[in-house]
XYZ file of C-alpha atoms in Angstrom:
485
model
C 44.244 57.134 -1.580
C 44.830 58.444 1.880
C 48.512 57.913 2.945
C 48.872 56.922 6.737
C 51.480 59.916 6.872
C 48.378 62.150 6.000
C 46.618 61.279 8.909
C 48.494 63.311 11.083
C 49.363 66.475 8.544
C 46.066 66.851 6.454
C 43.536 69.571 7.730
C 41.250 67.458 10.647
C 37.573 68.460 9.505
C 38.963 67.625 5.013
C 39.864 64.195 6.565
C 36.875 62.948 8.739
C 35.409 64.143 5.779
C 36.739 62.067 3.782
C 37.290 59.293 6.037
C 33.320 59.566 7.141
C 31.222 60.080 4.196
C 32.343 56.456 2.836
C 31.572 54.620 6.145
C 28.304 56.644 6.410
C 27.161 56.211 2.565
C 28.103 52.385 3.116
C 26.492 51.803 6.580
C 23.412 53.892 5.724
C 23.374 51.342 2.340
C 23.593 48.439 4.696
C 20.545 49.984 6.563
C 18.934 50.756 3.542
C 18.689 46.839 3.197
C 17.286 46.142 6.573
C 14.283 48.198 5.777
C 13.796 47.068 2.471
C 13.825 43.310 3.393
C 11.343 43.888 6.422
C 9.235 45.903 3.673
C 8.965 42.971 0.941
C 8.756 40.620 4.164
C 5.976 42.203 5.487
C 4.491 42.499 2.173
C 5.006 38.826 0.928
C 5.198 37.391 3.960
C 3.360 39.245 6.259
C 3.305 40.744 9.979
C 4.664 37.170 11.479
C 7.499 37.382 8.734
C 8.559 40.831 9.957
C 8.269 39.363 13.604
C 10.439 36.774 12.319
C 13.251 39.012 12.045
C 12.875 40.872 14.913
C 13.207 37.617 16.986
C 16.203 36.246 14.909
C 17.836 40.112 15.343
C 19.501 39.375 18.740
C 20.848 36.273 18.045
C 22.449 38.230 14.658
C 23.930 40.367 17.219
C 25.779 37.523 18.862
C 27.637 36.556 16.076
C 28.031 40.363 15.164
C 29.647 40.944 18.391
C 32.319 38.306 17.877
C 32.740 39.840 14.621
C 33.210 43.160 16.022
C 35.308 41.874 19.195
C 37.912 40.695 17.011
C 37.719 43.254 13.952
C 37.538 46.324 15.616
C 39.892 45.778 18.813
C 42.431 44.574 16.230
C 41.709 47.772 14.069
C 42.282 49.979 17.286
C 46.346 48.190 17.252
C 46.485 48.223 13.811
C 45.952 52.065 13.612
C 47.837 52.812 16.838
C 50.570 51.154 15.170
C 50.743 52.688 12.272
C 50.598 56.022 14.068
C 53.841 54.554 15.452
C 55.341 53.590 11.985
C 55.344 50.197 12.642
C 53.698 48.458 9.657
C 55.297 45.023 10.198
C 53.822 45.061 13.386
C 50.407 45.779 11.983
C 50.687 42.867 9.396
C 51.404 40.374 12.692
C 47.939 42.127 13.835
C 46.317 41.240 10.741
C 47.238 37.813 9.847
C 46.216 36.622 13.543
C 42.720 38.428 12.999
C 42.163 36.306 9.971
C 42.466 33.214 11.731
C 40.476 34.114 14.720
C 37.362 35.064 12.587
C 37.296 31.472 10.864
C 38.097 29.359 14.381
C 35.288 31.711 15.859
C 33.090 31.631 12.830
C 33.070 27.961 12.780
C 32.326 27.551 16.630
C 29.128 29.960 16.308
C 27.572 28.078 13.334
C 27.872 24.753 15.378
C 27.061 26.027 18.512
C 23.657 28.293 17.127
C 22.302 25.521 14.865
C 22.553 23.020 17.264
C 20.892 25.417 19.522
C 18.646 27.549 16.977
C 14.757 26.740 18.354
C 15.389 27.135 22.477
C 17.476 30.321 21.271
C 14.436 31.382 19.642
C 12.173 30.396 22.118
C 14.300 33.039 24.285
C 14.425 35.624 22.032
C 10.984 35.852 21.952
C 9.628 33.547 19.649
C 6.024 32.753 19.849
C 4.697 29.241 18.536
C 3.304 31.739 15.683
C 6.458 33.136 14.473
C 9.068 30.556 15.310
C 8.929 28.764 11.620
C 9.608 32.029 10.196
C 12.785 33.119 12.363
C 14.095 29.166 11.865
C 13.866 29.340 8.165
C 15.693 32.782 8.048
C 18.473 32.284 10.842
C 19.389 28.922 10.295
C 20.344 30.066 6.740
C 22.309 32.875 8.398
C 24.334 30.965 10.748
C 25.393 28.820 7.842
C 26.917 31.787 6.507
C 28.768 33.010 9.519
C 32.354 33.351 8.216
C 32.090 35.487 5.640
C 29.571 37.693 7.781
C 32.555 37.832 9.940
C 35.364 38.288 7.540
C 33.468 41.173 5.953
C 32.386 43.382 8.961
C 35.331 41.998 10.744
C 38.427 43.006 8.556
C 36.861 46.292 6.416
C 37.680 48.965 9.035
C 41.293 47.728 8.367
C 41.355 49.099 4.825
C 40.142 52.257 6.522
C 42.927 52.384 9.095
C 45.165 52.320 6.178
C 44.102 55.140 5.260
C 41.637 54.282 2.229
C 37.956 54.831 2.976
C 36.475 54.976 0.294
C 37.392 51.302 -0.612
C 35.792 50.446 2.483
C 33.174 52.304 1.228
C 32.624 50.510 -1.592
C 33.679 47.204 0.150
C 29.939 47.819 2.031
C 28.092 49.036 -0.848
C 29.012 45.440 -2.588
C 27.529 43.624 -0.432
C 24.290 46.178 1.242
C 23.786 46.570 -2.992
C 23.518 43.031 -3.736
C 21.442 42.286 -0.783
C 18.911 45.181 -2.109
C 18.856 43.267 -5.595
C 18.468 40.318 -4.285
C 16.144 40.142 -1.407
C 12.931 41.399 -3.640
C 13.958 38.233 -6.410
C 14.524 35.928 -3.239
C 11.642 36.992 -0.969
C 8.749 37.470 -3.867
C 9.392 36.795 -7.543
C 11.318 33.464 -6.781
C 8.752 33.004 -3.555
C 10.793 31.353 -1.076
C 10.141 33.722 1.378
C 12.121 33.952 4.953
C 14.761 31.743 3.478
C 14.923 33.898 0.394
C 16.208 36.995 2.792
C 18.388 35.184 4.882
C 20.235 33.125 1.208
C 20.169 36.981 0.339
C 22.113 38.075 3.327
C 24.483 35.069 3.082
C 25.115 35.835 -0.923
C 25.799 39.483 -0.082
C 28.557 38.693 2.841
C 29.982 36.636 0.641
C 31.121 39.395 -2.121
C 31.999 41.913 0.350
C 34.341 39.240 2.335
C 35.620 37.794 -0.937
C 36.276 41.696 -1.974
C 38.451 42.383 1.225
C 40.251 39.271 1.342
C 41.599 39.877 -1.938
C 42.697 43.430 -1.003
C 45.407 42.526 1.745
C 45.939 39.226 -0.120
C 47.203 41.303 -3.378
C 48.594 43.727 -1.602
C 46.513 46.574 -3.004
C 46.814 49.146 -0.207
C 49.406 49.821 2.725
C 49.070 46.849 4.689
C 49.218 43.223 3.209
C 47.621 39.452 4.134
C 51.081 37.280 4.470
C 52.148 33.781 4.961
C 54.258 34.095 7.145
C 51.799 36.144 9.785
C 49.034 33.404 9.219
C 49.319 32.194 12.792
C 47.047 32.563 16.478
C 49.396 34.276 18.365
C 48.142 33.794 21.792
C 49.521 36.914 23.510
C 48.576 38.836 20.576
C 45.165 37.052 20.345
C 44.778 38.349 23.731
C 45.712 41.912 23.329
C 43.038 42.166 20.082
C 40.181 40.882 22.026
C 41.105 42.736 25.094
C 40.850 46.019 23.219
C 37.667 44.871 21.368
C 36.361 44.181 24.628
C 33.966 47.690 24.578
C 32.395 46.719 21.090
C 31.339 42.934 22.282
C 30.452 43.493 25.294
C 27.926 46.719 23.916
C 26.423 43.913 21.028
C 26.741 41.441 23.698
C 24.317 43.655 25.780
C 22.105 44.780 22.835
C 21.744 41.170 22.037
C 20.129 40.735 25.658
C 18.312 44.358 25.525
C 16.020 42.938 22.227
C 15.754 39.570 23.560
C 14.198 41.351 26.902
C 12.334 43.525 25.005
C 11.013 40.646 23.031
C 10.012 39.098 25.955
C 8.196 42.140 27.263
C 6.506 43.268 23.784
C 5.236 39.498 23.390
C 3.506 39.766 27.021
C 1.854 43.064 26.960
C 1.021 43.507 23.473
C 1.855 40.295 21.161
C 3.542 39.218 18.026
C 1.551 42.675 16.953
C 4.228 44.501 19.116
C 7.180 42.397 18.224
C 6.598 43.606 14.673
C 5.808 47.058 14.837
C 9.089 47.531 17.111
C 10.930 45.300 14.641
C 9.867 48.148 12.297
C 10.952 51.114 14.609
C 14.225 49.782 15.376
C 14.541 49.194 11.143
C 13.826 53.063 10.431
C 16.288 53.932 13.692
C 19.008 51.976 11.796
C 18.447 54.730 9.073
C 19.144 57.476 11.100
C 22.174 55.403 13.823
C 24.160 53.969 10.994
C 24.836 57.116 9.781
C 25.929 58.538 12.979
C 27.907 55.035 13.902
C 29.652 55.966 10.310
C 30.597 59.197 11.917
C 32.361 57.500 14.863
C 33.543 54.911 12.586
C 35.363 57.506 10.336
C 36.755 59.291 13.309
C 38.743 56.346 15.186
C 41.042 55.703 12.938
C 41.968 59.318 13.249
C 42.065 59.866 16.553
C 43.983 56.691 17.085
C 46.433 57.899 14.812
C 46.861 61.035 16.066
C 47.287 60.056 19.658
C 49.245 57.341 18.940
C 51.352 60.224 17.487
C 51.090 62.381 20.257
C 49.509 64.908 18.656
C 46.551 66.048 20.981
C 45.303 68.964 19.667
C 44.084 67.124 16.248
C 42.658 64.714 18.638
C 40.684 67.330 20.168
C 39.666 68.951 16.499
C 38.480 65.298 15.435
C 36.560 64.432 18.143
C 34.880 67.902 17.862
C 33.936 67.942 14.733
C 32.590 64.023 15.012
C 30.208 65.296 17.502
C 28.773 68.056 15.537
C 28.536 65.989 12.965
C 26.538 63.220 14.718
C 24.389 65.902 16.868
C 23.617 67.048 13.032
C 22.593 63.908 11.616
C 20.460 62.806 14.619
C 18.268 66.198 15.113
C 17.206 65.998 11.162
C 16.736 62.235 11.730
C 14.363 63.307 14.910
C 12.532 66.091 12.684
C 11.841 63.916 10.134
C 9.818 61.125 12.118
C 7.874 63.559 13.684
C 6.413 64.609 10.580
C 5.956 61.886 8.766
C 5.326 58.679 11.515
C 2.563 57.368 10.110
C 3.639 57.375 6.561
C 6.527 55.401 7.583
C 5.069 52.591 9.106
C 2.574 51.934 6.796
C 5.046 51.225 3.684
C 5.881 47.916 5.414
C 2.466 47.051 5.745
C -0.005 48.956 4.351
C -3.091 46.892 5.289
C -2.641 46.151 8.884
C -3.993 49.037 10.483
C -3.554 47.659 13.507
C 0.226 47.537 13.362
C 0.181 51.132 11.849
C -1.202 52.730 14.913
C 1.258 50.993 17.028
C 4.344 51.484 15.033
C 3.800 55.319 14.682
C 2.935 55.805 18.210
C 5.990 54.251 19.354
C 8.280 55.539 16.632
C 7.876 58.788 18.077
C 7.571 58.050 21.696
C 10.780 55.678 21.411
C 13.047 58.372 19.599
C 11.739 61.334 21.626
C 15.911 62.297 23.159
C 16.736 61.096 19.327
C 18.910 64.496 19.316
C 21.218 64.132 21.908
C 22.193 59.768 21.387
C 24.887 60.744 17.949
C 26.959 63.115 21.726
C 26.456 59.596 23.522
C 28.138 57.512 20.696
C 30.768 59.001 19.362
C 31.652 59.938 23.156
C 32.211 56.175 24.009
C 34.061 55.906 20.959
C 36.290 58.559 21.639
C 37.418 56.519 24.635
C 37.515 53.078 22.214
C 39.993 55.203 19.619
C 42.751 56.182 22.363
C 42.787 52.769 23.754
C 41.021 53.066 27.134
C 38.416 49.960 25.843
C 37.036 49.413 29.307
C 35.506 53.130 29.927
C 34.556 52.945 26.365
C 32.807 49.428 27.590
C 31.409 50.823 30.223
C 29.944 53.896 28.301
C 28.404 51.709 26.098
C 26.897 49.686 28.558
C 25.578 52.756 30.411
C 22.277 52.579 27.948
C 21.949 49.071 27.826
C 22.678 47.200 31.222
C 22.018 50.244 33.545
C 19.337 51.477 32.547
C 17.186 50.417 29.801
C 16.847 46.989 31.045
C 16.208 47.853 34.627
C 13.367 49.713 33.084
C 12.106 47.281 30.634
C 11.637 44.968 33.787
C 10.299 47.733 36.222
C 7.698 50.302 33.813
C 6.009 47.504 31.933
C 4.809 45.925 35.385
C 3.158 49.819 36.064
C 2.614 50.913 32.701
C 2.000 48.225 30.207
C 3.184 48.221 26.629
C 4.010 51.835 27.284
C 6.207 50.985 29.521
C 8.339 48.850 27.255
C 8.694 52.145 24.745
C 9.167 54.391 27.834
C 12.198 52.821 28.778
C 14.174 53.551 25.324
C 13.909 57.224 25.954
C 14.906 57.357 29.439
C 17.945 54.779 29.040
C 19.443 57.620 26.393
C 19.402 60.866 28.923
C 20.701 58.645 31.543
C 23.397 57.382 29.521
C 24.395 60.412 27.611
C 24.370 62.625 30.938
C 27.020 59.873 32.043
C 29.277 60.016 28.752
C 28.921 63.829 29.078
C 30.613 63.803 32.863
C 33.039 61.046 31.664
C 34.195 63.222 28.493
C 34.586 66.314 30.167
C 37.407 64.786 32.737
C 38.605 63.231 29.102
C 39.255 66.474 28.005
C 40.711 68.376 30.973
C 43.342 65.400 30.752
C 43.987 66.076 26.755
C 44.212 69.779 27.396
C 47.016 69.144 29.872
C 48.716 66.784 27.003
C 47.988 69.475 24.668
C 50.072 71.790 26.738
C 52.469 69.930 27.734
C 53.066 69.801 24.042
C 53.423 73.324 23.740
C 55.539 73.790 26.703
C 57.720 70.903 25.367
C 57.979 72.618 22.047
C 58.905 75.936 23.420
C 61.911 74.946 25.878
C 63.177 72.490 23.034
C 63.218 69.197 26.008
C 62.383 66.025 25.572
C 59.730 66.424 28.288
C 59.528 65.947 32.017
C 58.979 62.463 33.306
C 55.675 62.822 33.986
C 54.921 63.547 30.404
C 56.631 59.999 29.818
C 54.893 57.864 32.239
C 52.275 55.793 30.230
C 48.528 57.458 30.549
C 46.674 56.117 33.249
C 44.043 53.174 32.558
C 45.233 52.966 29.099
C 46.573 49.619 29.704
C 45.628 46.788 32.134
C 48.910 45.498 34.394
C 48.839 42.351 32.452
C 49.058 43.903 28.556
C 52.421 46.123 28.618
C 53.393 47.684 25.622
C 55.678 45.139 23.968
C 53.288 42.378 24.635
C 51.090 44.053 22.316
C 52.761 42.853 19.189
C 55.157 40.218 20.271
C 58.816 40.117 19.010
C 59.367 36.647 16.471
């Protein structure tokens, strides 16, 4: 295991290494599944099964985003703080998380049941395909909690420094959901509600696995009594600083339901399928590269909670090579083999073939510049500066692609829906690439200031103590962060 103390002595590129290959290998297993249960769906099932998901998939992303709101922004404290050396404070962090995933579990499963066909209906849903997404998401929803336990609370056994038990934490569950899903969906027959019993089965052993971690005590940080409490202030602090990962699920959420809408109008539950199928094989090639920015913010926030800047700057080098990497063989790949890949999830339909090739490649065409984009924004989400990570995020989404998806379709058709993937990921990596450069002129200067610090043997001017800029709003100080008992 990776001692917290190593994250700030151990050679940068050994440990994103080492802290990257487990949350790739796991997410890429978790994306594994969602091709693999649109490929026995549209198999089984057929076309209207596959469009089934893809209309369920935003409203996934909703109760993802909660998950993620509350996981990750207390994961960014959490490894701030132990960059600090303050482990009790970290334990505070994690026994208020707990709670807040069950209270907001519970409120999500009323609310989306009670909700679940006019949700639909707006997602996308045509008269055609709503029984299929109902018997799949209302199976889902039931399971909420431990969907949110397990994505929410894993990256904190990573910020301990142990990634490969958060690797296998995700291989548990993206595993069983591989084994199961074929018995569920086609020996057993039950179809849309075998995947989504599947899904809910799966969550279940990976949140069952992490829970047990922190509640034994098994790595660095521990589950305690005593912490088991909603801190408001603190409850406030998490979600303000997993503000940038809702909001950016939040907005993908309303990007596929728009899409949806637009794919259903110009080119029917045909379209919705074929791009449910796109955006499956993208997942192969972005969870990767979202393990890669995964991997790297415990590090970074680490290290710049520690103040040392010029590992920062090796981390978040190396994350973007890494990511640049993964998405250019990604991009070479589909354009050889497009067709190929579309027809394993339905082999018959030629129909759907044609489509879902053509806009596999037309959708991914700046494919080699989005892993820059992402781990760019994330850089921003590591060192605690959630809103210009938010807003980075949001770049793709709200300001641009969705402008487009409402302004190309009405000149170009269906072509316009896939046009306005590829021109949503220049805009918004041109933007992260102006926004990180300023980044770094400002590390640089920390980076020397550093040095200079070193050299004359000072505690530094007062400058160099005045809190960075943006990093925190007026109304979150420092101590409010983790408040005294």
């Amino acid at each position: 295991m990776v001692t917290t103390r190593k994250l700030g002595t151990d050679q940068p590129l050994k440990l994103l290494i080492s802290f990257s290959i487990p949350a790739t290998v796991g997410m890429l297993v978790q994306a594994m599944y969602n091709v693999i249960s649109r490929i026995f769906i549209g198999n089984s099932v057929g076309t209207l099964g596959i469009a089934g998901i893809t209309v369920a998939f935003p409203a996934m992303m909703i109760q993802m985003a909660f998950g993620f709101m509350i996981g990750m922004g207390a994961t960014t404290l959490v490894s701030i703080r132990l960059g600090q050396n303050k482990k009790d404070e970290a334990e505070k962090i994690i026994g208020t998380t707990v709670l807040l995933l069950v209270l907001v579990s519970l409120l999500i499963t009323v609310f989306g049941i009670h909700f679940l066909e006019p949700m639909l209906r707006l997602f996308g849903a045509s008269e055609q395909v709503l029984p299929y997404a109902k018997d799949y998401l209302h199976i889902v929803l039931l399971g909420t909690v431990v969907g949110l336990m397990g994505f929410g609370m894993n990256n904190f056994i990573r910020a301990e420094g142990n990634p490969k038990k958060a690797m296998v934490t995700m291989l548990m569950g993206s595993v069983s959901n591989i084994i199961l899903s074929p018995i569920f969906i086609s020996l057993l027959g039950w179809g849309m509600k075998g995947a989504g019993i599947a899904t809910v089965i799966s969550q279940g052993i990976s949140a069952s696995w992490i829970l047990l971690h922190f509640a034994r005590g098994k790595g660095e940080l521990k589950i305690r009594k005593k912490y088991l409490r909603i801190d408001p202030k603190l409850s406030t602090s998490i979600m303000y600083f997993g503000l940038s990962p809702f909001t950016m699920q939040l907005a993908q959420s309303l990007l596929n339901a728009v899409m949806n809408t637009n794919l259903r109008t110009y080119g029917g539950d045909m379209a919705i399928s074929g791009m449910g199928i796109v955006v499956a094989l993208m997942s192969l090639i972005m969870m990767p590269i979202m393990g890669i920015n995964t991997g790297a913010q415990p590090l970074i926030g680490y290290n710049y909670g520690a103040r040392k800047f010029d590992r920062v700057k090796e981390f978040l080098k190396y994350s973007i090579i890494a990511a640049t990497v993964i998405a250019v063989v990604g991009f070479i790949f589909i354009r050889m083999f497009p067709t190929q890949l579309i027809a394993i999830f339905s082999s018959k339909d030629q129909e759907l073939i044609d489509f879902g090739s053509k806009a596999l490649v037309n959708f991914l065409i700046f494919l080699p510049i989005v892993g820059f984009q992402i781990v760019g924004a994330g850089y921003f989400q590591a060192i605690g500066k959630p809103v210009t990570a938010m807003i980075l995020s949001l770049s793709r989404q709200l300001l641009v692609f969705i402008p487009m998806l409402l302004i190309l379709p009405k000149f170009l058709g269906l072509n316009g829906v896939i046009a306005s993937g590829p021109v949503a990921d220049l805009v918004s990596t041109i933007i992260t690439g102006i926004w990180l450069a300023f980044a770094l002129q400002d590390l640089n200067r920390k980076i020397q200031s550093n040095m200079n610090i070193g050299s004359k043997g000072t505690k530094g001017t007062e400058d160099d103590k005045k809190p960075e800029k943006g990093a925190l709003p007026k109304i979150i100080n420092e101590k409010q962060l983790v408040p005294e008992r």
